[in-house]
Amino acid sequence: MIVSRTLHPALGTISASCISLSSFLSIAFEGIAFVTLGVVPALIIVGLVGGHARLVSWGHTVSTSHNWQFAIGTAGIIVAGLAVGAGWTWAKRFMFTLLGFSMLGLIVATLIAWIAGKGSFIGHFNSFAQPYTHNPDTYHATIAAAQKNGVNTHPAFSFAKTIPVIAVIAGISIYAYWSTFFAGELRQGNSMKTANRMGAASIAILLSVLVFAAIFFSSFGKPFLTAANGGGLPTELGSSAAYFFLSAAYVNNTAFAIFMVLTFVLFWPVIIAETMLQPPRTMFAWSFDGIMPKSVAKVTRRGVPLIATVITIAGAIAAYAWAVYIAKNFFQVIVYATLAQLITHVLIGTSAISFPYRRRALYQASVSNKEIVGVPLVVFAGIGAILTSVFLYWAFFHYPFFGLQAKQNIIYWVGGAILFGLLWYFGARMIRRQAGVDIDRVYAEIPPE
């Protein structure tokens, strides 16, 4: 809304088009993570702990079969879509319940690592692994195997290598933007108190994750985690060194292993459901502005834009099919999603800079009308958003790690989204003008939400 009302309606459709593409690609990435980081190691660890060779075999099959990955990931996308389509009350229950369950698993794993300590973990892990690796010291064998393959398990600080890590963290951090759609659904997006609470909650979660990570590195051993995640684990144990996998291996109990894998696997449908909140809101806004048929935004008795939700599920599955069958690697999908979203961030940053001056009355009536040395705070935020976006584009194109060897492909994707937004706006404008409607006047109004 801020882009179309502050800069130009065509730029608003470009912004919405890019972030919708980012949403579909993000869901595709989350679907891949759901299968490859969740389901595959879940089957393997439950099979290993319980002595079920068939489950282990299924895990290896899914890890190499695109068809199985597509089928399982599509099922997860549909389940998340059904939760969103069931209405906001049920969607909140779905997301909050599973998110709480996932956090419980992370806390349990952290307590186990903290209480056990490194020595106890090494002994229990070796006891768990020996029947399969036939090695009494699989822990140190994992480190040795990784070192043999060129993995530095005791890396020194390197500023040059820190830059791409910063890009990864910054790229992931911008996904906090999805919480704006969540806040919008809660009908409290314009409350400064709610914004402060969400900010405090985000900081608390970040600090908690840092503490959890520190405990895991201390108790499991940094060289071991580096080696295990670098391909040093024996093939008999799979390739995952996730916290739920190692915690289940430590306890070595089937029921506990099932509990731990569920706390991780069920986290991903929550993220998919949250990401699905964005595209229907774009379609709803376009219908309000008269550049999309009103039927797309028609809601059910539970207030669900059913057609828009179905379109979102279909678009997500199509993006997921591309991610599974065509995309070259795991990182390519999330990098494409991030780069598409950064176009929106640049436009929003530009809007933030111009908003206090082009929409002075609205700015003064908003909750963000704070100033520093006479300059609106949103101007600094806008400049920061643009500079961050420029840095991320440079980093993603500069470092081969991010999988952009064929750089023209992302240009086609992002350029296509921009072109789609332009054609959609001017096409709708022409069609509506033939019907005697000037949609430019609509963009002079501010929607109720």
Coordinates of C-alpha atoms in Angstrom, one line a residue:
M1 CA 0.0 0.0 0.0
I2 CA 2.7 2.5 1.0
V3 CA 4.5 2.0 -2.4
S4 CA 1.4 2.5 -4.6
R5 CA 0.1 5.5 -2.5
T6 CA 3.5 7.2 -2.1
L7 CA 5.5 6.6 -5.3
H8 CA 3.3 5.3 -8.2
P9 CA 0.6 2.6 -8.6
A10 CA 2.7 0.7 -11.2
L11 CA 5.5 0.5 -8.7
G12 CA 3.0 -0.8 -6.1
T13 CA 2.1 -3.7 -8.4
I14 CA 5.7 -4.4 -9.1
S15 CA 6.4 -4.5 -5.4
A16 CA 3.4 -6.8 -4.8
S17 CA 4.4 -9.0 -7.7
C18 CA 8.0 -9.4 -6.5
I19 CA 7.1 -10.2 -2.9
S20 CA 4.4 -12.7 -4.1
L21 CA 7.1 -14.5 -6.2
S22 CA 9.3 -14.5 -3.2
S23 CA 6.5 -16.0 -1.1
F24 CA 6.0 -18.9 -3.6
L25 CA 9.7 -19.5 -3.8
S26 CA 10.0 -19.3 0.0
I27 CA 7.3 -21.9 0.4
A28 CA 9.2 -24.1 -2.1
F29 CA 12.3 -23.7 0.0
E30 CA 10.4 -24.5 3.2
G31 CA 8.9 -27.6 1.5
I32 CA 12.4 -28.8 0.6
A33 CA 13.6 -28.2 4.1
F34 CA 10.5 -30.0 5.5
V35 CA 11.5 -33.1 3.5
T36 CA 15.3 -33.1 3.4
L37 CA 16.1 -31.6 6.8
G38 CA 13.1 -33.0 8.6
V39 CA 11.5 -36.1 7.1
V40 CA 14.7 -37.8 5.8
P41 CA 16.8 -37.7 9.0
A42 CA 13.6 -38.4 11.1
L43 CA 13.1 -41.7 9.3
I44 CA 16.7 -42.6 9.6
I45 CA 17.2 -41.8 13.3
V46 CA 13.9 -43.5 14.4
G47 CA 15.0 -46.5 12.3
L48 CA 18.4 -46.6 13.8
V49 CA 17.3 -46.1 17.4
G50 CA 14.5 -48.6 17.1
G51 CA 16.3 -51.1 14.9
H52 CA 13.9 -50.7 12.0
A53 CA 16.0 -51.2 8.8
R54 CA 13.0 -50.4 6.6
L55 CA 12.7 -46.9 8.0
V56 CA 16.4 -46.3 7.4
S57 CA 15.9 -47.5 3.9
W58 CA 12.9 -45.3 3.3
G59 CA 14.9 -42.3 4.6
H60 CA 17.7 -42.9 2.1
T61 CA 15.1 -43.4 -0.7
V62 CA 13.4 -40.1 0.0
S63 CA 16.8 -38.3 0.1
T64 CA 17.5 -39.4 -3.5
S65 CA 14.1 -39.6 -5.0
H66 CA 12.7 -36.4 -6.5
N67 CA 9.2 -37.9 -6.9
W68 CA 9.0 -38.8 -3.2
Q69 CA 10.3 -35.4 -2.2
F70 CA 7.7 -33.7 -4.4
A71 CA 4.9 -35.9 -3.0
I72 CA 5.8 -35.4 0.7
G73 CA 6.5 -31.7 0.3
T74 CA 3.3 -31.2 -1.6
A75 CA 1.4 -32.9 1.2
G76 CA 2.9 -30.5 3.7
I77 CA 2.0 -27.5 1.6
I78 CA -1.6 -28.7 1.2
V79 CA -1.9 -29.3 5.0
A80 CA -0.6 -25.8 5.7
G81 CA -3.0 -24.4 3.1
L82 CA -5.9 -26.2 4.6
A83 CA -5.0 -24.8 8.0
V84 CA -5.0 -21.2 6.6
G85 CA -8.2 -21.9 4.7
A86 CA -10.0 -23.2 7.8
G87 CA -10.3 -19.6 9.1
W88 CA -8.1 -17.4 11.2
T89 CA -9.2 -19.0 14.5
W90 CA -8.1 -22.5 13.4
A91 CA -5.0 -21.1 11.7
K92 CA -3.8 -19.5 14.9
R93 CA -4.4 -22.7 16.8
F94 CA -2.6 -24.7 14.2
M95 CA 0.4 -22.4 14.2
F96 CA 0.7 -21.6 17.9
T97 CA 0.2 -25.2 19.0
L98 CA 2.8 -26.6 16.6
L99 CA 5.2 -23.8 17.2
G100 CA 4.9 -24.3 21.0
F101 CA 5.5 -28.1 20.4
S102 CA 8.6 -27.3 18.3
M103 CA 10.0 -25.0 21.0
L104 CA 9.4 -27.7 23.6
G105 CA 11.6 -30.1 21.6
L106 CA 14.3 -27.5 21.2
I107 CA 14.3 -26.8 25.0
V108 CA 14.4 -30.5 25.8
A109 CA 17.3 -31.0 23.5
T110 CA 19.2 -28.1 25.0
L111 CA 18.6 -29.3 28.5
I112 CA 19.9 -32.8 27.6
A113 CA 23.0 -31.3 26.0
W114 CA 23.6 -29.0 29.0
I115 CA 23.1 -31.7 31.6
A116 CA 25.0 -34.4 29.7
G117 CA 28.2 -32.6 29.0
K118 CA 30.7 -33.4 26.3
G119 CA 32.2 -36.5 27.9
S120 CA 28.8 -38.2 28.5
F121 CA 27.7 -37.3 24.9
I122 CA 30.7 -38.9 23.4
G123 CA 30.2 -42.1 25.3
H124 CA 26.5 -42.4 24.5
F125 CA 26.9 -41.4 20.8
N126 CA 29.6 -44.1 20.4
S127 CA 27.4 -46.7 22.0
F128 CA 24.5 -45.7 19.7
A129 CA 26.7 -45.8 16.5
Q130 CA 28.9 -48.8 17.1
P131 CA 26.3 -51.5 16.0
Y132 CA 26.1 -49.7 12.6
T133 CA 29.6 -48.4 12.1
H134 CA 31.4 -51.2 13.9
N135 CA 33.7 -48.6 15.2
P136 CA 34.0 -48.1 19.0
D137 CA 34.9 -44.4 18.6
T138 CA 32.6 -43.1 15.8
Y139 CA 32.7 -39.6 17.4
H140 CA 36.4 -39.0 16.7
A141 CA 36.3 -41.0 13.5
T142 CA 33.7 -38.5 12.2
I143 CA 36.2 -35.6 12.9
A144 CA 39.0 -37.5 11.3
A145 CA 37.0 -38.3 8.2
A146 CA 36.0 -34.7 7.7
Q147 CA 39.6 -33.5 8.2
K148 CA 40.7 -36.0 5.6
N149 CA 38.2 -34.6 3.1
G150 CA 39.6 -31.1 3.7
V151 CA 37.2 -29.8 6.3
N152 CA 38.9 -27.4 8.8
T153 CA 37.4 -28.4 12.1
H154 CA 39.3 -25.7 14.0
P155 CA 38.9 -22.7 11.7
A156 CA 40.5 -19.4 12.7
F157 CA 38.6 -16.1 12.3
S158 CA 38.6 -14.8 8.7
F159 CA 36.9 -11.5 7.9
A160 CA 36.7 -12.4 4.2
K161 CA 34.8 -15.6 5.1
T162 CA 32.6 -13.7 7.6
I163 CA 31.1 -11.4 4.8
P164 CA 29.1 -14.2 3.2
V165 CA 28.0 -15.4 6.6
I166 CA 26.7 -11.8 7.3
A167 CA 24.9 -12.0 4.0
V168 CA 23.2 -15.3 5.0
I169 CA 22.2 -13.9 8.4
A170 CA 20.9 -10.7 6.9
G171 CA 19.1 -12.5 4.2
I172 CA 17.3 -14.8 6.7
S173 CA 16.6 -11.8 9.0
I174 CA 14.5 -10.0 6.4
Y175 CA 12.0 -12.8 6.7
A176 CA 10.9 -11.2 9.9
Y177 CA 8.9 -9.1 7.4
W178 CA 6.4 -11.9 7.2
S179 CA 5.4 -11.1 10.8
T180 CA 3.8 -7.9 9.4
F181 CA 1.2 -10.1 7.7
F182 CA 0.7 -12.0 10.9
A183 CA 0.2 -8.8 12.8
G184 CA -2.2 -7.5 10.2
E185 CA -4.3 -10.6 10.7
L186 CA -4.3 -9.9 14.4
R187 CA -5.7 -6.5 13.6
Q188 CA -3.1 -4.8 15.8
G189 CA -0.6 -3.9 13.1
N190 CA -1.0 -0.2 13.9
S191 CA -0.4 -0.5 17.6
M192 CA 3.0 0.8 18.8
K193 CA 2.5 -1.3 22.0
T194 CA 2.1 -4.4 19.8
A195 CA 5.1 -3.5 17.7
N196 CA 7.2 -3.1 20.8
R197 CA 6.0 -6.5 22.1
M198 CA 6.8 -8.2 18.8
G199 CA 10.2 -6.5 18.8
A200 CA 11.0 -7.6 22.3
A201 CA 9.8 -11.2 21.5
S202 CA 12.1 -11.2 18.4
I203 CA 15.1 -10.1 20.5
A204 CA 14.2 -12.7 23.2
I205 CA 14.0 -15.5 20.6
L206 CA 17.3 -14.4 19.0
L207 CA 19.1 -14.4 22.4
S208 CA 17.6 -17.8 23.2
V209 CA 18.8 -19.3 19.9
L210 CA 22.3 -17.9 20.6
V211 CA 22.3 -19.5 24.1
F212 CA 21.0 -22.8 22.7
A213 CA 23.7 -22.8 20.0
A214 CA 26.4 -22.1 22.6
I215 CA 25.3 -25.0 24.7
F216 CA 25.1 -27.4 21.7
F217 CA 28.6 -26.4 20.6
S218 CA 30.0 -26.8 24.1
S219 CA 28.3 -30.2 24.9
F220 CA 28.5 -31.8 21.4
G221 CA 31.8 -30.3 20.6
K222 CA 32.5 -27.7 18.0
P223 CA 34.9 -29.8 15.9
F224 CA 32.4 -32.7 15.9
L225 CA 29.5 -30.5 14.8
T226 CA 31.7 -28.9 12.1
A227 CA 32.8 -32.3 10.9
A228 CA 29.4 -33.9 11.0
N229 CA 27.8 -31.0 9.1
G230 CA 30.8 -31.1 6.7
G231 CA 30.1 -34.6 5.5
G232 CA 32.1 -36.5 8.1
L233 CA 29.3 -38.7 9.5
P234 CA 29.5 -42.4 8.4
T235 CA 27.1 -43.2 5.6
E236 CA 25.4 -45.7 7.9
L237 CA 24.1 -42.8 10.1
G238 CA 22.9 -40.6 7.3
S239 CA 24.1 -37.0 6.9
S240 CA 22.2 -35.0 9.5
A241 CA 23.8 -33.6 12.6
A242 CA 20.7 -31.6 13.7
Y243 CA 20.0 -31.2 17.4
F244 CA 17.0 -33.5 17.3
F245 CA 19.1 -36.2 15.6
L246 CA 22.0 -36.0 18.1
S247 CA 19.6 -35.8 21.1
A248 CA 17.7 -38.9 20.0
A249 CA 21.0 -40.7 19.4
Y250 CA 22.2 -39.7 22.9
V251 CA 19.0 -41.0 24.7
N252 CA 18.7 -44.0 22.3
N253 CA 15.0 -44.6 23.0
T254 CA 12.4 -45.1 20.2
A255 CA 9.6 -43.2 21.9
F256 CA 11.9 -40.2 22.7
A257 CA 13.3 -40.3 19.1
I258 CA 9.7 -40.1 17.7
F259 CA 9.0 -37.2 20.0
M260 CA 12.1 -35.3 19.0
V261 CA 11.7 -35.7 15.3
L262 CA 8.0 -34.6 15.5
T263 CA 9.0 -31.5 17.3
F264 CA 11.2 -30.6 14.3
V265 CA 9.3 -32.0 11.4
L266 CA 6.0 -30.3 12.4
F267 CA 7.8 -26.9 12.7
W268 CA 7.9 -26.6 8.9
P269 CA 4.1 -26.6 8.1
V270 CA 3.9 -23.7 10.6
I271 CA 6.4 -21.7 8.6
I272 CA 4.7 -22.6 5.3
A273 CA 1.3 -21.5 6.7
E274 CA 2.7 -18.2 7.9
T275 CA 4.3 -17.6 4.5
M276 CA 1.0 -18.3 2.8
L277 CA -0.6 -15.3 4.5
Q278 CA 1.0 -12.9 2.1
P279 CA -0.3 -13.8 -1.5
P280 CA -4.0 -13.7 -0.5
R281 CA -3.5 -10.3 1.0
T282 CA -2.0 -9.0 -2.2
M283 CA -4.9 -10.4 -4.2
F284 CA -7.3 -8.9 -1.8
A285 CA -5.6 -5.5 -2.1
W286 CA -5.7 -5.7 -5.9
S287 CA -9.4 -6.6 -5.8
F288 CA -10.0 -3.6 -3.6
D289 CA -8.1 -1.4 -6.0
G290 CA -10.1 -2.7 -8.9
I291 CA -7.2 -4.4 -10.8
M292 CA -8.3 -7.9 -10.1
P293 CA -11.8 -9.5 -10.2
K294 CA -13.8 -9.0 -7.0
S295 CA -14.6 -12.7 -6.9
V296 CA -10.9 -13.5 -6.1
A297 CA -11.3 -11.7 -2.8
K298 CA -14.7 -13.1 -1.9
V299 CA -14.6 -14.5 1.6
T300 CA -16.4 -17.4 3.2
R301 CA -18.5 -17.2 6.4
R302 CA -15.2 -17.7 8.4
G303 CA -13.7 -14.7 6.6
V304 CA -11.4 -16.7 4.4
P305 CA -10.6 -15.5 0.8
L306 CA -11.1 -19.1 -0.5
I307 CA -10.3 -18.5 -4.2
A308 CA -7.2 -16.5 -3.3
T309 CA -6.0 -19.2 -0.9
V310 CA -6.5 -21.9 -3.5
I311 CA -4.5 -19.8 -6.0
T312 CA -1.8 -19.5 -3.4
I313 CA -1.6 -23.2 -2.8
A314 CA -1.5 -23.9 -6.6
G315 CA 1.3 -21.3 -7.1
A316 CA 3.3 -22.7 -4.1
I317 CA 3.1 -26.3 -5.5
A318 CA 4.2 -25.1 -9.0
A319 CA 7.2 -23.3 -7.4
Y320 CA 7.9 -26.4 -5.3
A321 CA 7.9 -28.5 -8.5
W322 CA 10.5 -26.2 -10.0
A323 CA 12.6 -26.3 -6.8
V324 CA 12.6 -30.1 -6.7
Y325 CA 13.0 -31.0 -10.4
I326 CA 14.8 -28.0 -11.9
A327 CA 16.7 -25.9 -9.4
K328 CA 20.4 -26.8 -9.1
N329 CA 20.7 -26.8 -5.3
F330 CA 19.1 -26.1 -2.0
F331 CA 20.5 -22.6 -1.7
Q332 CA 19.5 -21.5 -5.2
V333 CA 15.8 -21.5 -4.2
I334 CA 16.2 -19.4 -1.0
V335 CA 18.6 -17.0 -2.8
Y336 CA 16.1 -16.5 -5.6
A337 CA 13.3 -15.9 -3.1
T338 CA 15.5 -13.4 -1.2
L339 CA 16.6 -11.5 -4.3
A340 CA 13.0 -11.1 -5.5
Q341 CA 11.9 -9.9 -2.1
L342 CA 14.7 -7.3 -2.0
I343 CA 13.2 -5.5 -5.0
T344 CA 10.1 -5.0 -2.7
H345 CA 12.4 -3.9 0.1
V346 CA 14.1 -1.2 -2.1
L347 CA 10.7 0.1 -3.2
I348 CA 9.5 0.2 0.4
G349 CA 12.7 1.8 1.5
T350 CA 12.3 4.5 -1.2
S351 CA 8.7 5.0 -0.1
A352 CA 9.8 5.4 3.5
I353 CA 12.2 8.1 2.5
S354 CA 9.6 10.0 0.6
F355 CA 6.5 9.2 2.7
P356 CA 7.0 12.0 5.3
Y357 CA 7.2 14.6 2.6
R358 CA 4.8 13.3 -0.1
R359 CA 2.2 12.2 2.5
R360 CA 2.8 14.7 5.2
A361 CA -0.6 14.5 6.9
L362 CA -0.6 10.7 7.0
Y363 CA 2.9 10.7 8.3
Q364 CA 2.1 13.1 11.2
A365 CA -1.0 11.0 12.1
S366 CA 1.0 7.7 12.1
V367 CA 2.7 6.0 15.0
S368 CA 6.1 6.3 13.3
N369 CA 6.3 10.1 13.2
K370 CA 9.5 10.2 15.3
E371 CA 12.4 12.3 14.3
I372 CA 16.2 12.5 14.9
V373 CA 17.9 15.8 14.5
G374 CA 14.9 17.0 12.6
V375 CA 15.0 14.1 10.1
P376 CA 12.1 11.5 10.2
L377 CA 13.2 8.2 11.6
V378 CA 11.6 6.4 8.7
V379 CA 14.0 8.1 6.4
F380 CA 16.9 6.5 8.2
A381 CA 15.1 3.2 8.1
G382 CA 14.5 3.6 4.3
I383 CA 18.2 4.4 3.7
G384 CA 19.2 1.3 5.7
A385 CA 16.8 -0.9 3.8
I386 CA 18.2 0.2 0.5
L387 CA 21.9 -0.1 1.6
T388 CA 21.2 -3.6 3.0
S389 CA 19.5 -4.7 -0.2
V390 CA 22.5 -3.4 -2.3
F391 CA 24.9 -5.3 -0.1
L392 CA 22.9 -8.5 -0.3
Y393 CA 22.7 -8.3 -4.1
W394 CA 26.5 -7.8 -4.3
A395 CA 27.2 -10.7 -1.9
F396 CA 24.8 -13.2 -3.6
F397 CA 26.3 -12.4 -7.0
H398 CA 29.9 -12.3 -5.8
Y399 CA 30.2 -15.5 -3.8
P400 CA 29.8 -18.8 -5.7
F401 CA 28.6 -20.4 -2.4
F402 CA 25.1 -19.0 -3.1
G403 CA 24.6 -20.9 -6.3
L404 CA 24.3 -18.1 -8.8
Q405 CA 26.8 -19.3 -11.4
A406 CA 24.2 -18.8 -14.1
K407 CA 23.4 -15.2 -13.1
Q408 CA 21.2 -14.6 -16.1
N409 CA 18.6 -16.9 -14.6
I410 CA 17.8 -14.7 -11.6
I411 CA 17.6 -11.8 -14.0
Y412 CA 14.9 -13.6 -15.9
W413 CA 13.0 -14.4 -12.7
V414 CA 13.2 -11.0 -11.1
G415 CA 12.8 -9.2 -14.5
G416 CA 9.8 -11.4 -15.2
A417 CA 8.2 -10.4 -11.9
I418 CA 8.8 -6.7 -12.6
L419 CA 7.4 -7.0 -16.1
F420 CA 4.4 -8.9 -14.9
G421 CA 3.6 -6.2 -12.4
L422 CA 3.9 -3.5 -15.1
L423 CA 1.7 -5.4 -17.6
W424 CA -0.8 -6.2 -14.9
Y425 CA -1.2 -2.6 -13.8
F426 CA -1.3 -1.0 -17.3
G427 CA -3.5 -3.8 -18.6
A428 CA -6.0 -3.5 -15.8
R429 CA -5.9 0.3 -16.2
M430 CA -6.7 0.0 -19.9
I431 CA -9.5 -2.5 -19.3
R432 CA -11.1 -0.5 -16.5
R433 CA -10.8 2.8 -18.5
Q434 CA -12.8 1.2 -21.3
A435 CA -15.5 0.5 -18.7
G436 CA -15.4 4.1 -17.7
V437 CA -13.5 3.6 -14.5
D438 CA -10.3 5.6 -13.6
I439 CA -8.4 3.4 -11.2
D440 CA -5.8 6.2 -10.7
R441 CA -8.4 7.8 -8.5
V442 CA -8.6 4.7 -6.4
Y443 CA -4.9 5.0 -5.6
A444 CA -5.5 8.5 -4.2
E445 CA -7.4 6.8 -1.4
I446 CA -6.0 4.9 1.6
P447 CA -7.5 1.4 2.2
P448 CA -9.2 0.8 5.6
E449 CA -6.3 -1.6 6.4

